[in-house]
Every structure is written in structure tokens, then in C-alpha cells.
Amino acid sequence: GQNIDQPTEMTATEGAIVQINCTYQTSGFNGLFWYQQHAGEAPTFLSYNVLDGLEEKGRFSSFLSRSKGYSYLLLKELQMKDSASYLCAVHEDSNYQLIWGAGTKLIIKP
Amino acid sequence: DSGVTQTPKHLITATGQRVTLRCSPRSGDLSVYWYQQSLDQGLQFLIQYYNGEERAKGNILERFSAQQFPDLHSELNLSSLELGDSALYFCASTTSGGRNEQFFGPGTRLTVL
């Protein structure tokens, strides 16, 4: 079956680094997305990985290991505005949909 | 701004009523997805349309229905509304090609009293 696991909630300190993990079990794989969603707002695209390795984009990086069914989102130099939910989603190659994780709520403390 | 529009932004109605939510995808996108997100919950996939035809169905109740019109806008119809239908309803559209990155509209917040 399809399954995506992420921690429900994480807390970090402003200026620090946090890593949000995502593990997945899907029948196929055609890419993994990370989205950011502030409370009451729409999800917005952060990153996409289809090959193993690290993709860096400013303060945010995303890593993928297809053999392990594992990804993480790394946020550096945390700012208060990074307080949001972070959603992991997998594109199965047999599906037209994205399979979504439940999201990780990240709380940033001063 | 993702380029996906949704109306209305807010909707307050009573149990038993029927409402219609509207979505216009980004210019050039043929696929539209509908999601429901209850308070502090994840995204629940409801249904997908591609170029006017239903392509995939998720956890959509029989009281809910959708369609995509020739101009590619889509409508989600919710009937016999219950208190538990109160949620944010998002529409998303996708780019052409294989990546399937979804661009989300601002959502419609439905409150059923």
C-alpha cells in the first residue's frame, strides 16, 4: 500500500537548524515534493527531488535516498516566519495524483 | 500568486444546504485537483479532472460531486451539508509533462452552522 510518515510536530529555536524527515512506501516513484503551508493558507512549493542526493535552495535543502524510501528537508538560520506546516508528497509513476503525508508542524521559538 | 483562482474565499451556510465552489486553473494547465483540509489535518484528495474528464477519485463522499467545463474551470458541489464538512477546500492545477508539481489556489473556507 501507500504510506508516507512524517513527525507530527517539531520545535526549534530561531537561528538554529532543523531537519524534518519523511519516509515513504509507494508502489512506484516519480519524484518527491516538499511544500510549506502557513496556517489557513495554501501550500506552496519548496523543493523537488527525483534523483538521489541533496538539492540546495538558499536556506532550504532537500535530500532524497530512493533505496531507503527516505527524504529530509533541512532548514537553516531559522526565522520566525518559518513557523508553518511542512508537507511531504510523493508522485507515484502509476498515479496521476500526489500521495501526501499528514505534514509536520514546525514551531519556532525566539 | 500561484495563478490559480478560487471563489468564494469564505462561505457560511447551514446544515442540509448545498453550495458550489469554483476554481480556475493556471493558464495552460489541463488538470484540476480538489482537496479538503479540516482543522489541523492533512490534505485529503477528493477528485481530479483532466481536460474535462474525471481522471482519479479519492475519498470523495457521495454527497459531493465535481465537474470540469470546456473552458477548464472546475466546480465542486457539496450537498446535504453536515457540520463535519466545515473545512478549507483547495483546488490545485498541474504543469504539463511528468513532474506533476501542483499549484494551489487560495482556498475556500466553508463553515457549516
Tab-separated table of C-alpha atoms in Angstrom:
chain	number	residue	atom	x	y	z
A	1	GLY	CA	0.000	0.000	0.000
A	2	GLN	CA	0.879	3.654	0.067
A	3	ASN	CA	2.264	5.242	3.206
A	4	ILE	CA	4.095	8.454	3.994
A	5	ASP	CA	5.339	9.177	7.514
A	6	GLN	CA	6.453	12.492	8.957
A	7	PRO	CA	6.719	13.671	12.569
A	8	THR	CA	3.568	15.437	13.678
A	9	GLU	CA	5.266	18.381	15.337
A	10	MET	CA	8.748	19.769	15.897
A	11	THR	CA	10.072	22.717	17.847
A	12	ALA	CA	13.248	24.652	17.089
A	13	THR	CA	14.929	27.910	18.073
A	14	GLU	CA	15.282	30.987	15.934
A	15	GLY	CA	18.662	30.997	14.165
A	16	ALA	CA	19.141	27.238	14.545
A	17	ILE	CA	18.946	24.363	12.051
A	18	VAL	CA	16.152	21.786	11.867
A	19	GLN	CA	15.756	18.606	9.832
A	20	ILE	CA	12.290	17.271	9.014
A	21	ASN	CA	12.250	13.638	7.944
A	22	CYS	CA	9.878	11.855	5.593
A	23	THR	CA	9.760	8.122	4.891
A	24	TYR	CA	7.597	6.649	2.197
A	25	GLN	CA	6.379	3.310	0.900
A	26	THR	CA	4.770	3.530	-2.509
A	27	SER	CA	4.286	1.134	-5.385
A	28	GLY	CA	6.272	3.386	-7.694
A	29	PHE	CA	8.309	6.560	-7.518
A	30	ASN	CA	8.495	9.504	-9.872
A	31	GLY	CA	9.612	12.283	-7.570
A	32	LEU	CA	9.173	13.744	-4.096
A	33	PHE	CA	7.942	17.213	-3.237
A	34	TRP	CA	8.163	19.398	-0.149
A	35	TYR	CA	5.558	22.091	0.365
A	36	GLN	CA	5.232	24.763	3.047
A	37	GLN	CA	1.826	25.675	4.408
A	38	HIS	CA	1.160	28.539	6.802
A	39	ALA	CA	-1.966	28.217	8.926
A	40	GLY	CA	-5.093	28.947	6.916
A	41	GLU	CA	-3.174	29.425	3.685
A	42	ALA	CA	-2.487	27.351	0.591
A	43	PRO	CA	0.510	25.018	0.335
A	44	THR	CA	3.410	26.500	-1.631
A	45	PHE	CA	6.128	24.559	-3.436
A	46	LEU	CA	9.543	24.370	-1.761
A	47	SER	CA	11.541	21.622	-3.463
A	48	TYR	CA	11.503	18.607	-5.756
A	49	ASN	CA	13.815	15.585	-5.754
A	50	VAL	CA	13.742	12.755	-8.263
A	51	LEU	CA	17.389	11.630	-8.107
A	52	ASP	CA	19.344	10.655	-5.008
A	53	GLY	CA	21.240	13.435	-3.327
A	54	LEU	CA	20.928	16.920	-1.976
A	55	GLU	CA	19.162	19.864	-3.620
A	56	GLU	CA	20.034	23.231	-2.097
A	57	LYS	CA	17.985	26.374	-2.462
A	58	GLY	CA	19.008	29.215	-0.191
A	59	ARG	CA	18.285	28.405	3.453
A	60	PHE	CA	16.361	25.258	2.467
A	61	SER	CA	17.832	21.957	1.275
A	62	SER	CA	16.159	18.660	0.493
A	63	PHE	CA	17.735	15.220	0.396
A	64	LEU	CA	16.497	12.007	-1.187
A	65	SER	CA	17.524	8.356	-0.895
A	66	ARG	CA	15.324	6.275	-3.162
A	67	SER	CA	16.767	2.953	-1.973
A	68	LYS	CA	15.808	3.805	1.613
A	69	GLY	CA	12.489	5.480	0.805
A	70	TYR	CA	13.688	8.487	2.750
A	71	SER	CA	13.854	12.227	2.364
A	72	TYR	CA	14.563	15.151	4.630
A	73	LEU	CA	14.059	18.893	4.474
A	74	LEU	CA	16.790	20.932	6.134
A	75	LEU	CA	16.052	24.489	7.193
A	76	LYS	CA	18.978	26.680	8.237
A	77	GLU	CA	19.134	30.034	10.015
A	78	LEU	CA	15.570	29.613	11.181
A	79	GLN	CA	13.339	32.667	11.204
A	80	MET	CA	10.037	33.172	12.989
A	81	LYS	CA	8.286	33.229	9.607
A	82	ASP	CA	9.384	29.592	9.086
A	83	SER	CA	6.734	28.562	11.617
A	84	ALA	CA	4.427	26.531	9.368
A	85	SER	CA	3.498	23.000	8.391
A	86	TYR	CA	5.798	21.171	6.004
A	87	LEU	CA	4.195	18.608	3.718
A	88	CYS	CA	5.992	15.733	2.015
A	89	ALA	CA	4.333	14.329	-1.133
A	90	VAL	CA	5.320	11.532	-3.492
A	91	HIS	CA	4.433	11.226	-7.141
A	92	GLU	CA	3.878	7.568	-7.914
A	93	ASP	CA	4.574	6.788	-11.518
A	94	SER	CA	1.347	4.789	-11.731
A	95	ASN	CA	-0.772	7.610	-10.391
A	96	TYR	CA	-1.831	10.961	-11.642
A	97	GLN	CA	-2.010	12.134	-8.031
A	98	LEU	CA	0.457	13.084	-5.360
A	99	ILE	CA	0.413	10.948	-2.220
A	100	TRP	CA	0.534	13.366	0.713
A	101	GLY	CA	1.967	12.997	4.183
A	102	ALA	CA	-0.007	14.455	7.088
A	103	GLY	CA	2.518	17.272	7.468
A	104	THR	CA	4.944	18.353	10.181
A	105	LYS	CA	4.026	21.419	12.198
A	106	LEU	CA	7.193	23.377	12.910
A	107	ILE	CA	7.158	25.784	15.843
A	108	ILE	CA	9.957	28.344	16.050
A	109	LYS	CA	10.743	29.825	19.441
A	110	PRO	CA	12.740	33.016	19.992
B	1	ASP	CA	0.265	34.325	-6.528
B	2	SER	CA	0.061	30.814	-7.996
B	3	GLY	CA	-2.217	31.801	-10.868
B	4	VAL	CA	-4.985	29.504	-9.610
B	5	THR	CA	-8.131	31.323	-8.518
B	6	GLN	CA	-10.918	30.140	-6.242
B	7	THR	CA	-14.222	31.706	-5.308
B	8	PRO	CA	-15.668	32.427	-2.898
B	9	LYS	CA	-12.974	32.927	-0.269
B	10	HIS	CA	-15.377	32.339	2.601
B	11	LEU	CA	-18.741	30.615	2.726
B	12	ILE	CA	-21.041	30.261	5.718
B	13	THR	CA	-24.133	28.125	5.391
B	14	ALA	CA	-26.459	25.862	7.344
B	15	THR	CA	-26.718	22.107	7.659
B	16	GLY	CA	-28.671	20.476	4.862
B	17	GLN	CA	-27.817	23.163	2.337
B	18	ARG	CA	-25.975	22.891	-0.960
B	19	VAL	CA	-23.013	25.023	-2.099
B	20	THR	CA	-20.819	25.328	-5.174
B	21	LEU	CA	-17.129	26.141	-5.064
B	22	ARG	CA	-15.397	27.403	-8.176
B	23	CYS	CA	-11.811	27.063	-9.394
B	24	SER	CA	-9.943	28.410	-12.416
B	25	PRO	CA	-6.610	26.698	-13.107
B	26	ARG	CA	-3.425	28.385	-14.250
B	27	SER	CA	-3.351	29.324	-17.897
B	28	GLY	CA	-2.410	26.256	-19.909
B	29	ASP	CA	-2.944	23.708	-17.120
B	30	LEU	CA	-5.389	20.962	-18.069
B	31	SER	CA	-5.542	19.150	-14.721
B	32	VAL	CA	-7.511	20.259	-11.682
B	33	TYR	CA	-7.402	18.602	-8.273
B	34	TRP	CA	-9.738	19.187	-5.330
B	35	TYR	CA	-8.654	18.725	-1.717
B	36	GLN	CA	-10.375	19.016	1.630
B	37	GLN	CA	-8.434	20.081	4.722
B	38	SER	CA	-10.151	20.005	8.080
B	39	LEU	CA	-8.720	21.971	11.007
B	40	ASP	CA	-5.190	20.816	11.874
B	41	GLN	CA	-5.484	17.890	9.463
B	42	GLY	CA	-3.609	16.905	6.333
B	43	LEU	CA	-4.771	17.337	2.766
B	44	GLN	CA	-7.434	14.829	1.729
B	45	PHE	CA	-7.559	14.255	-2.009
B	46	LEU	CA	-11.106	14.357	-3.335
B	47	ILE	CA	-11.060	14.193	-7.122
B	48	GLN	CA	-9.056	15.051	-10.234
B	49	TYR	CA	-10.164	16.202	-13.668
B	50	TYR	CA	-8.089	16.333	-16.818
B	51	ASN	CA	-9.278	18.275	-19.831
B	52	GLY	CA	-12.915	17.899	-18.876
B	53	GLU	CA	-12.868	14.255	-17.824
B	54	GLU	CA	-12.653	12.651	-14.410
B	55	ARG	CA	-9.242	11.023	-14.032
B	56	ALA	CA	-8.923	9.957	-10.401
B	57	LYS	CA	-11.133	9.746	-7.361
B	58	GLY	CA	-10.082	9.866	-3.753
B	59	ASN	CA	-12.074	9.997	-0.543
B	60	ILE	CA	-14.987	11.916	-2.012
B	61	LEU	CA	-18.378	11.474	-0.382
B	62	GLU	CA	-21.416	10.639	-2.493
B	63	ARG	CA	-22.930	13.973	-1.389
B	64	PHE	CA	-20.079	15.717	-3.202
B	65	SER	CA	-19.663	15.991	-6.951
B	66	ALA	CA	-17.472	17.935	-9.338
B	67	GLN	CA	-17.091	18.747	-12.993
B	68	GLN	CA	-14.670	20.499	-15.305
B	69	PHE	CA	-16.050	22.688	-18.059
B	70	PRO	CA	-14.778	23.252	-21.641
B	71	ASP	CA	-13.022	26.455	-20.538
B	72	LEU	CA	-11.214	24.237	-17.944
B	73	HIS	CA	-12.664	25.884	-14.855
B	74	SER	CA	-13.992	23.416	-12.316
B	75	GLU	CA	-16.784	23.386	-9.775
B	76	LEU	CA	-17.129	21.312	-6.625
B	77	ASN	CA	-20.705	20.804	-5.455
B	78	LEU	CA	-21.358	19.909	-1.830
B	79	SER	CA	-24.897	18.937	-0.861
B	80	SER	CA	-26.811	17.922	2.281
B	81	LEU	CA	-24.104	19.677	4.219
B	82	GLU	CA	-23.150	18.458	7.688
B	83	LEU	CA	-21.195	20.168	10.461
B	84	GLY	CA	-18.231	17.912	9.687
B	85	ASP	CA	-17.968	19.320	6.170
B	86	SER	CA	-16.609	22.556	7.611
B	87	ALA	CA	-13.088	22.786	6.211
B	88	LEU	CA	-10.768	24.518	3.797
B	89	TYR	CA	-11.272	23.348	0.238
B	90	PHE	CA	-8.318	23.762	-2.079
B	91	CYS	CA	-8.076	23.489	-5.795
B	92	ALA	CA	-4.727	22.824	-7.484
B	93	SER	CA	-3.609	22.628	-11.093
B	94	THR	CA	-0.566	20.967	-12.574
B	95	THR	CA	2.008	21.764	-15.177
B	96	SER	CA	2.244	19.765	-18.374
B	97	GLY	CA	4.770	16.987	-18.510
B	98	GLY	CA	5.847	14.407	-15.961
B	99	ARG	CA	6.808	16.383	-12.858
B	100	ASN	CA	3.242	16.841	-11.591
B	101	GLU	CA	4.070	19.898	-9.456
B	102	GLN	CA	0.788	21.198	-8.144
B	103	PHE	CA	-0.031	24.886	-7.831
B	104	PHE	CA	-2.675	25.667	-5.237
B	105	GLY	CA	-5.405	28.258	-5.179
B	106	PRO	CA	-6.013	30.318	-2.024
B	107	GLY	CA	-8.801	28.012	-0.896
B	108	THR	CA	-12.423	28.386	0.118
B	109	ARG	CA	-13.159	28.275	3.840
B	110	LEU	CA	-16.535	26.602	4.326
B	111	THR	CA	-18.310	26.919	7.656
B	112	VAL	CA	-21.461	24.853	8.209
B	113	LEU	CA	-23.577	26.005	11.155
